[in-house]
Amino acid sequence: MSTDSSEFMTPMMRQVVANFGEMGSRWGINRTVGQIYALLVLSEAPLNADQIGEALCISRSNVSMGLKELGSWQLLTTVHYPGDRKDYFNAPEDIWQIARTLVAERRKREIDPTLSVLRDALMQTPQDSRDAYAQKRIHQMHDLMEQLTQVSEEFNQLSTEQLTRLLKLGAGLGKVLDFKGKLTGKS
Amino acid sequence: MSTDSSEFMTPMMRQVVANFGEMGSRWGINRTVGQIYALLVLSEAPLNADQIGEALCISRSNVSMGLKELGSWQLLTTVHYPGDRKDYFNAPEDIWQIARTLVAERRKREIDPTLSVLRDALMQTPQDSRDAYAQKRIHQMHDLMEQLTQVSEEFNQLSTEQLTRLLKLGAGLGKVLDFKGKLTGKS
DNA sequence: TACTATTTTCAGTAATTACTGAAAGTTGAG
DNA sequence: CTCAACTTTCAGTAATTACTGAAAATAGTA
């Protein structure tokens, strides 16, 4: 048993892992979970729970909870080695696939329920002028969220190759838009 | 002084405000700040800090901190009424402008610093094979984030009208992409 | 079947984050 | 300048969230 954790992380990895922990916590993901995932993304070989705990200096049970969370987000792959009963984890190779999964899960968990609350509010009969105005705003928010949702669905259906191409358009997006608007002649 | 807070919120508003508080906390924004902002979005008339506190049953100082936070995100407008020294707050009328501001601020605060950490790591000379692999992954993450950043910049430069048009394309995004790919003949 | 390696759960505790009231700060009017 | 109206700050406290170790559960092996 080694007392340091340099067996699994180089200084460079450490910096990036720390940053992703920080970043996660700003986006409502607990720090440890962010660090575990960064570690798995950066490690070529799959790691088992003990190795993750040692690398990040966290308890075995904390690792277990973190992995459970990441698993529920569909962000892990697991492998097994003959003669070793431990589970070994890593992140998918395709980084864009990871992004797609994240977008899809967050939508399912956070956007969809909110859309449902907004729709409920829109079904109600306004009781007074405050409700009337509120409904106007709720309608705007609902449309905004639904449209962004549709775009994210599109996004998630593009292949990684298509996506790369789309994003390379870069500064041309506005132009493509104008062009397409004229082309179809719609609205 | 009224003991209930129904002066500023109808039951319908209450539901939506509560939901945005919840939602905020899942995205790393404190519940109260989310609620304050939802209240301001749904209220036609600008509200002062006392009114906000009464509506949400929170202390005056908590309102002050929440407004400070929202102000730092550029999400508020303020007005004053003659003979009244209080500040009155509300949210911009254009809901898409609010979304643009949110995207721009989050990028500035959270994405850009991470990109900078990733770039630092890429500048370093890999110490061993783990570093070599880690750099490969860091490179992928860097490119992904930079490309998404560019798209968000594009997004933020479109007018609300253009944006609406773009999002109405809906299921046509993939097709526009293929078309444009052939049109320009590039890459 | 019993045995052991491994993972998960969970009650208690630690750490973090949010909130409050009191005090200090700011600003405009007279 | 002084006063009053209003806002902000901040130290202390409350509430929430994260983490741990021990115990329970699970699953492979013989």
Coordinates of C-alpha atoms (C1' of nucleotides) in Angstrom, one line a residue:
Chain A
M1 CA 0.0 0.0 0.0
S2 CA 1.4 3.4 -1.1
T3 CA 0.7 6.4 1.0
D4 CA 0.7 8.9 -1.8
S5 CA -1.9 8.8 -4.6
S6 CA 0.5 9.5 -7.5
E7 CA 0.0 6.0 -8.7
F8 CA -3.1 7.0 -10.5
M9 CA -2.7 10.8 -11.0
T10 CA 0.1 12.9 -12.4
P11 CA 0.3 16.5 -11.4
M12 CA -1.2 17.5 -14.7
M13 CA -4.2 15.2 -14.1
R14 CA -4.5 16.6 -10.6
Q15 CA -5.0 20.1 -11.9
V16 CA -7.7 19.1 -14.3
V17 CA -9.4 16.8 -11.9
A18 CA -9.5 19.6 -9.2
N19 CA -10.9 22.0 -11.7
F20 CA -13.7 19.7 -12.8
G21 CA -14.6 19.2 -9.2
E22 CA -14.9 22.9 -8.8
M23 CA -16.8 23.2 -12.0
G24 CA -19.2 20.5 -11.1
S25 CA -20.2 22.2 -7.9
R26 CA -21.0 25.4 -9.7
W27 CA -23.4 23.4 -11.9
G28 CA -25.1 21.6 -9.1
I29 CA -23.0 18.4 -9.2
N30 CA -21.2 17.5 -6.1
R31 CA -17.5 18.1 -6.2
T32 CA -16.5 14.5 -5.6
V33 CA -18.6 13.2 -8.4
G34 CA -17.1 15.7 -10.7
Q35 CA -13.6 14.6 -9.7
I36 CA -14.3 10.9 -10.0
Y37 CA -15.6 11.5 -13.5
A38 CA -12.7 13.7 -14.6
L39 CA -10.3 11.0 -13.3
L40 CA -12.1 8.3 -15.3
V41 CA -12.1 10.4 -18.4
L42 CA -8.3 11.1 -18.1
S43 CA -7.3 7.5 -17.2
E44 CA -6.7 5.2 -20.1
A45 CA -7.1 2.0 -18.0
P46 CA -10.4 1.4 -16.2
L47 CA -10.1 1.9 -12.4
N48 CA -11.8 0.0 -9.6
A49 CA -13.4 1.7 -6.6
D50 CA -10.4 1.3 -4.3
Q51 CA -8.1 2.9 -6.9
I52 CA -10.5 5.8 -7.3
G53 CA -10.7 6.3 -3.6
E54 CA -7.0 6.2 -3.2
A55 CA -6.4 8.6 -6.1
L56 CA -8.9 11.2 -4.7
C57 CA -8.3 10.5 -1.0
I58 CA -12.0 9.7 -0.3
S59 CA -13.6 6.9 1.5
R60 CA -14.7 3.7 -0.3
S61 CA -18.3 4.4 0.6
N62 CA -18.1 7.9 -0.9
V63 CA -16.7 6.3 -4.1
S64 CA -19.6 3.9 -4.2
M65 CA -22.1 6.7 -3.9
G66 CA -20.4 8.7 -6.6
L67 CA -20.3 5.8 -9.0
K68 CA -23.9 5.1 -8.3
E69 CA -24.7 8.7 -9.2
L70 CA -22.6 8.6 -12.4
G71 CA -24.2 5.3 -13.3
S72 CA -27.7 6.8 -13.0
W73 CA -26.6 9.4 -15.5
Q74 CA -25.5 6.7 -17.9
L75 CA -22.0 8.0 -18.0
L76 CA -20.0 4.9 -17.1
T77 CA -18.8 1.8 -18.8
T78 CA -17.6 -1.2 -16.8
V79 CA -15.2 -4.0 -17.5
H80 CA -14.0 -7.1 -15.6
Y81 CA -10.7 -9.0 -15.7
P82 CA -10.5 -12.7 -15.4
G83 CA -9.7 -13.9 -11.9
D84 CA -10.6 -10.5 -10.4
R85 CA -14.0 -9.9 -9.0
K86 CA -13.7 -6.2 -8.7
D87 CA -15.7 -3.8 -11.0
Y88 CA -13.5 -1.6 -13.2
F89 CA -15.0 1.7 -14.5
N90 CA -14.2 4.1 -17.2
A91 CA -15.8 6.9 -19.3
P92 CA -16.9 6.4 -22.9
E93 CA -14.3 7.1 -25.6
D94 CA -16.3 9.6 -27.5
I95 CA -16.3 12.8 -25.7
W96 CA -19.3 14.1 -27.7
Q97 CA -21.3 11.1 -26.7
I98 CA -20.6 12.1 -23.1
A99 CA -21.9 15.6 -23.8
R100 CA -25.0 14.3 -25.6
T101 CA -25.8 12.0 -22.6
L102 CA -25.4 14.9 -20.2
V103 CA -27.7 17.1 -22.1
A104 CA -30.3 14.4 -22.5
E105 CA -30.2 13.5 -18.8
R106 CA -30.4 17.0 -17.6
R107 CA -33.3 17.7 -19.8
K108 CA -35.2 14.7 -18.6
R109 CA -34.5 15.5 -15.0
E110 CA -34.8 19.2 -14.8
I111 CA -36.2 20.8 -17.9
D112 CA -39.1 18.4 -18.6
P113 CA -40.6 18.7 -15.0
T114 CA -40.4 22.5 -15.2
L115 CA -42.1 22.5 -18.6
S116 CA -44.8 20.5 -17.0
V117 CA -45.3 23.0 -14.2
L118 CA -45.5 25.8 -16.7
R119 CA -48.0 23.9 -18.8
D120 CA -50.1 23.4 -15.7
A121 CA -50.1 27.1 -15.0
L122 CA -51.1 27.9 -18.5
M123 CA -54.1 25.6 -18.3
Q124 CA -55.5 27.5 -15.3
T125 CA -58.0 30.3 -15.7
P126 CA -56.4 33.6 -14.6
Q127 CA -57.9 34.9 -11.4
D128 CA -57.1 38.5 -11.9
S129 CA -54.8 40.9 -13.9
R130 CA -51.7 39.7 -12.1
D131 CA -52.4 36.2 -13.3
A132 CA -53.1 37.4 -16.8
Y133 CA -49.7 39.1 -16.9
A134 CA -48.0 36.1 -15.3
Q135 CA -49.5 33.8 -17.8
K136 CA -48.1 35.9 -20.6
R137 CA -44.6 35.6 -19.1
I138 CA -45.1 31.9 -18.4
H139 CA -46.1 31.4 -22.0
Q140 CA -42.9 33.1 -23.1
M141 CA -40.8 31.0 -20.8
H142 CA -42.5 27.8 -21.8
D143 CA -41.9 28.5 -25.5
L144 CA -38.3 29.4 -24.9
M145 CA -37.6 26.2 -23.0
E146 CA -39.5 24.0 -25.4
Q147 CA -37.6 25.4 -28.4
L148 CA -34.3 24.9 -26.7
T149 CA -35.4 21.4 -25.8
Q150 CA -36.1 20.7 -29.5
V151 CA -32.7 22.0 -30.5
S152 CA -31.1 19.8 -27.9
E153 CA -33.0 16.9 -29.2
E154 CA -31.7 17.7 -32.7
F155 CA -28.2 18.0 -31.3
N156 CA -28.5 14.7 -29.7
Q157 CA -29.5 13.0 -32.9
L158 CA -26.6 14.3 -34.9
S159 CA -23.6 12.0 -35.3
T160 CA -20.3 13.2 -33.8
E161 CA -19.1 13.7 -37.4
Q162 CA -22.1 15.9 -38.3
L163 CA -21.7 17.8 -35.1
T164 CA -18.1 18.6 -35.7
R165 CA -19.1 19.9 -39.1
L166 CA -21.9 22.0 -37.8
L167 CA -19.7 23.6 -35.2
K168 CA -17.0 24.4 -37.7
L169 CA -19.4 26.6 -39.4
G170 CA -18.7 28.9 -36.5
A171 CA -19.3 32.5 -37.4
G172 CA -21.4 31.4 -40.4
L173 CA -24.5 30.4 -38.4
G174 CA -26.3 33.7 -38.8
K175 CA -25.7 33.6 -42.5
V176 CA -26.8 30.0 -42.9
L177 CA -30.0 31.0 -41.2
D178 CA -30.7 34.0 -43.4
F179 CA -30.0 31.8 -46.4
K180 CA -32.2 29.0 -45.4
G181 CA -35.0 31.5 -44.5
K182 CA -35.0 32.8 -48.1
L183 CA -34.5 29.3 -49.6
T184 CA -37.6 27.8 -48.0
G185 CA -39.6 30.9 -48.3
K186 CA -41.4 30.0 -45.1
S187 CA -42.5 32.5 -42.5
Chain B
M1 CA -49.3 45.3 7.4
S2 CA -50.8 42.1 5.9
T3 CA -49.9 38.8 7.4
D4 CA -50.2 36.8 4.2
S5 CA -48.1 37.5 1.1
S6 CA -50.9 37.2 -1.4
E7 CA -50.6 40.9 -2.1
F8 CA -47.8 40.1 -4.6
M9 CA -48.3 36.5 -5.6
T10 CA -51.3 34.6 -6.7
P11 CA -51.4 30.8 -6.2
M12 CA -50.4 30.3 -9.9
M13 CA -47.4 32.5 -9.4
R14 CA -46.5 30.7 -6.2
Q15 CA -46.3 27.4 -8.0
V16 CA -44.0 28.7 -10.7
V17 CA -41.9 30.7 -8.3
A18 CA -41.4 27.6 -6.1
N19 CA -40.4 25.5 -9.1
F20 CA -37.8 28.0 -10.2
G21 CA -36.3 28.0 -6.8
E22 CA -36.0 24.3 -7.0
M23 CA -34.6 24.4 -10.5
G24 CA -32.1 27.1 -9.6
S25 CA -30.7 25.0 -6.8
R26 CA -30.2 22.1 -9.2
W27 CA -28.2 24.3 -11.5
G28 CA -26.0 25.8 -8.8
I29 CA -28.0 28.9 -8.1
N30 CA -29.3 29.4 -4.6
R31 CA -33.0 28.7 -4.2
T32 CA -33.9 32.2 -2.9
V33 CA -32.2 33.9 -5.8
G34 CA -34.1 31.7 -8.2
Q35 CA -37.4 32.6 -6.5
I36 CA -36.7 36.3 -6.4
Y37 CA -36.0 36.3 -10.1
A38 CA -39.0 34.2 -11.0
L39 CA -41.1 36.7 -9.0
L40 CA -39.7 39.6 -10.9
V41 CA -40.2 38.0 -14.2
L42 CA -43.9 37.2 -13.4
S43 CA -44.7 40.6 -11.9
E44 CA -45.7 43.3 -14.3
A45 CA -45.0 46.1 -11.8
P46 CA -41.4 46.6 -10.5
L47 CA -41.1 45.5 -6.9
N48 CA -39.0 47.0 -4.1
A49 CA -36.9 44.9 -1.7
D50 CA -39.5 45.0 1.1
Q51 CA -42.2 43.7 -1.2
I52 CA -40.0 40.9 -2.4
G53 CA -39.2 39.9 1.1
E54 CA -42.8 39.9 2.1
A55 CA -43.9 37.9 -1.0
L56 CA -41.2 35.2 -0.4
C57 CA -41.2 35.4 3.4
I58 CA -37.5 36.1 3.6
S59 CA -35.5 38.7 5.5
R60 CA -34.7 42.1 4.1
S61 CA -31.0 41.3 4.2
N62 CA -31.5 38.1 2.3
V63 CA -33.3 40.0 -0.4
S64 CA -30.5 42.5 -0.5
M65 CA -27.9 39.7 -1.1
G66 CA -30.1 38.0 -3.7
L67 CA -30.6 41.3 -5.6
K68 CA -26.8 41.9 -5.4
E69 CA -26.2 38.5 -7.0
L70 CA -28.8 39.0 -9.7
G71 CA -27.4 42.5 -10.4
S72 CA -23.9 41.0 -10.9
W73 CA -25.4 38.8 -13.5
Q74 CA -26.9 41.8 -15.3
L75 CA -30.3 40.4 -15.0
L76 CA -32.1 43.3 -13.4
T77 CA -33.6 46.6 -14.4
T78 CA -34.4 49.3 -11.8
V79 CA -36.8 52.1 -11.8
H80 CA -37.7 54.9 -9.3
Y81 CA -40.9 56.7 -8.6
P82 CA -41.1 60.4 -7.7
G83 CA -41.3 61.0 -4.0
D84 CA -40.2 57.5 -3.2
R85 CA -36.6 56.8 -2.5
K86 CA -36.8 53.0 -2.7
D87 CA -35.3 51.0 -5.6
Y88 CA -37.8 49.1 -7.7
F89 CA -36.6 46.1 -9.6
N90 CA -37.8 44.0 -12.5
A91 CA -36.6 41.7 -15.2
P92 CA -36.1 42.6 -18.8
E93 CA -39.1 42.3 -21.1
D94 CA -37.4 40.2 -23.7
I95 CA -37.2 36.7 -22.3
W96 CA -34.6 35.7 -25.0
Q97 CA -32.4 38.6 -23.9
I98 CA -32.5 37.1 -20.4
A99 CA -31.4 33.7 -21.8
R100 CA -28.6 35.3 -23.7
T101 CA -27.4 37.2 -20.7
L102 CA -27.4 34.0 -18.6
V103 CA -25.5 32.1 -21.3
A104 CA -22.9 34.9 -21.6
E105 CA -22.4 35.2 -17.9
R106 CA -22.1 31.5 -17.2
R107 CA -19.6 31.2 -20.0
K108 CA -17.5 34.1 -18.7
R109 CA -17.5 32.8 -15.1
E110 CA -17.3 29.0 -15.5
I111 CA -16.4 27.9 -19.0
D112 CA -13.6 30.4 -19.7
P113 CA -11.6 29.6 -16.6
T114 CA -11.9 25.9 -17.3
L115 CA -10.7 26.4 -20.8
S116 CA -7.7 28.2 -19.4
V117 CA -6.9 25.3 -17.1
L118 CA -7.2 22.9 -20.0
R119 CA -4.9 25.0 -22.2
D120 CA -2.3 25.2 -19.4
A121 CA -2.3 21.4 -19.2
L122 CA -1.9 21.2 -22.9
M123 CA 1.2 23.4 -22.8
Q124 CA 3.0 21.1 -20.4
T125 CA 5.3 18.4 -21.6
P126 CA 3.9 15.0 -20.8
Q127 CA 5.9 13.3 -18.1
D128 CA 4.9 9.7 -18.9
S129 CA 2.4 7.6 -20.8
R130 CA -0.4 8.6 -18.4
D131 CA 0.2 12.2 -19.2
A132 CA 0.3 11.5 -22.9
Y133 CA -3.2 9.8 -22.7
A134 CA -4.5 12.5 -20.4
Q135 CA -3.4 15.2 -22.8
K136 CA -5.3 13.4 -25.6
R137 CA -8.5 13.6 -23.6
I138 CA -7.8 17.1 -22.4
H139 CA -7.4 18.1 -26.0
Q140 CA -10.8 16.6 -26.9
M141 CA -12.5 18.3 -24.0
H142 CA -10.9 21.6 -24.8
D143 CA -12.1 21.4 -28.4
L144 CA -15.6 20.4 -27.4
M145 CA -15.9 23.3 -24.9
E146 CA -14.4 25.8 -27.3
Q147 CA -16.7 24.8 -30.1
L148 CA -19.8 25.0 -27.8
T149 CA -18.5 28.4 -26.7
Q150 CA -18.3 29.6 -30.3
V151 CA -21.9 28.4 -30.9
S152 CA -23.1 30.2 -27.8
E153 CA -21.4 33.4 -29.0
E154 CA -23.2 33.1 -32.3
F155 CA -26.4 32.5 -30.4
N156 CA -25.8 35.6 -28.4
Q157 CA -25.3 37.7 -31.5
L158 CA -28.5 36.6 -33.2
S159 CA -31.5 38.9 -32.8
T160 CA -34.5 37.6 -31.0
E161 CA -36.3 37.5 -34.3
Q162 CA -33.5 35.5 -36.0
L163 CA -33.4 33.2 -33.1
T164 CA -37.1 32.5 -33.2
R165 CA -36.7 31.7 -36.9
L166 CA -33.7 29.4 -36.3
L167 CA -35.5 27.4 -33.6
K168 CA -38.6 27.0 -35.8
L169 CA -36.4 25.0 -38.2
G170 CA -36.7 22.4 -35.5
A171 CA -36.3 19.0 -37.0
G172 CA -34.6 20.5 -40.1
L173 CA -31.3 21.2 -38.5
G174 CA -29.6 18.1 -39.7
K175 CA -30.8 18.7 -43.2
V176 CA -29.7 22.4 -43.2
L177 CA -26.3 21.1 -42.2
D178 CA -26.0 18.6 -44.9
F179 CA -27.2 21.1 -47.4
K180 CA -24.8 23.8 -46.3
G181 CA -22.0 21.3 -46.3
K182 CA -22.5 20.5 -50.0
L183 CA -23.2 24.2 -50.8
T184 CA -19.9 25.5 -49.6
G185 CA -18.0 22.4 -50.6
K186 CA -15.6 23.1 -47.7
S187 CA -14.1 20.3 -45.6
Chain C
dT1 C1' -24.3 -25.5 1.4
dA2 C1' -20.8 -22.2 3.8
dC3 C1' -17.2 -19.1 3.0
dT4 C1' -15.1 -14.9 1.3
dA5 C1' -14.5 -10.9 -1.7
dT6 C1' -16.8 -7.1 -2.9
dT7 C1' -20.4 -3.5 -3.0
dT8 C1' -24.1 -0.9 -0.9
dT9 C1' -26.6 1.2 2.6
dC10 C1' -27.3 4.3 6.3
dA11 C1' -27.0 6.7 10.8
dG12 C1' -24.1 9.9 12.7
dT13 C1' -20.9 13.6 11.9
dA14 C1' -18.4 17.1 9.4
dA15 C1' -18.3 20.7 6.2
dT16 C1' -20.5 23.9 3.5
dT17 C1' -23.9 27.0 2.3
dA18 C1' -27.8 30.0 3.3
dC19 C1' -30.2 33.2 6.3
dT20 C1' -31.0 36.5 9.9
dG21 C1' -30.9 40.6 13.0
dA22 C1' -28.1 44.2 14.4
dA23 C1' -25.0 47.6 13.2
dA24 C1' -22.7 50.4 9.8
dG25 C1' -22.9 52.7 5.5
dT26 C1' -25.1 55.6 2.0
dT27 C1' -27.9 59.1 0.0
dG28 C1' -31.1 62.7 -0.7
dA29 C1' -33.9 66.6 1.5
dG30 C1' -34.3 70.4 4.2
Chain D
dC1 C1' -24.8 69.9 8.4
dT2 C1' -28.3 66.9 10.3
dC3 C1' -31.8 63.9 10.0
dA4 C1' -34.4 60.3 8.2
dA5 C1' -35.0 56.8 4.6
dC6 C1' -33.1 53.3 2.7
dT7 C1' -29.5 49.7 1.6
dT8 C1' -25.5 46.8 2.6
dT9 C1' -22.5 44.2 5.4
dC10 C1' -21.3 40.8 8.5
dA11 C1' -20.8 37.7 12.6
dG12 C1' -23.4 34.2 14.4
dT13 C1' -26.7 30.6 13.7
dA14 C1' -29.6 27.5 11.1
dA15 C1' -30.3 24.4 7.4
dT16 C1' -28.6 21.7 3.9
dT17 C1' -25.5 18.8 1.8
dA18 C1' -21.5 15.7 1.8
dC19 C1' -18.7 12.2 3.9
dT20 C1' -17.4 8.4 6.8
dG21 C1' -17.1 3.9 9.2
dA22 C1' -19.6 0.0 10.5
dA23 C1' -23.0 -3.1 9.4
dA24 C1' -25.8 -5.4 6.0
dA25 C1' -26.4 -7.1 1.5
dT26 C1' -24.8 -9.4 -2.7
dA27 C1' -22.6 -12.6 -5.5
dG28 C1' -18.9 -15.8 -6.9
dT29 C1' -16.4 -20.2 -5.5
dA30 C1' -15.9 -24.5 -3.9

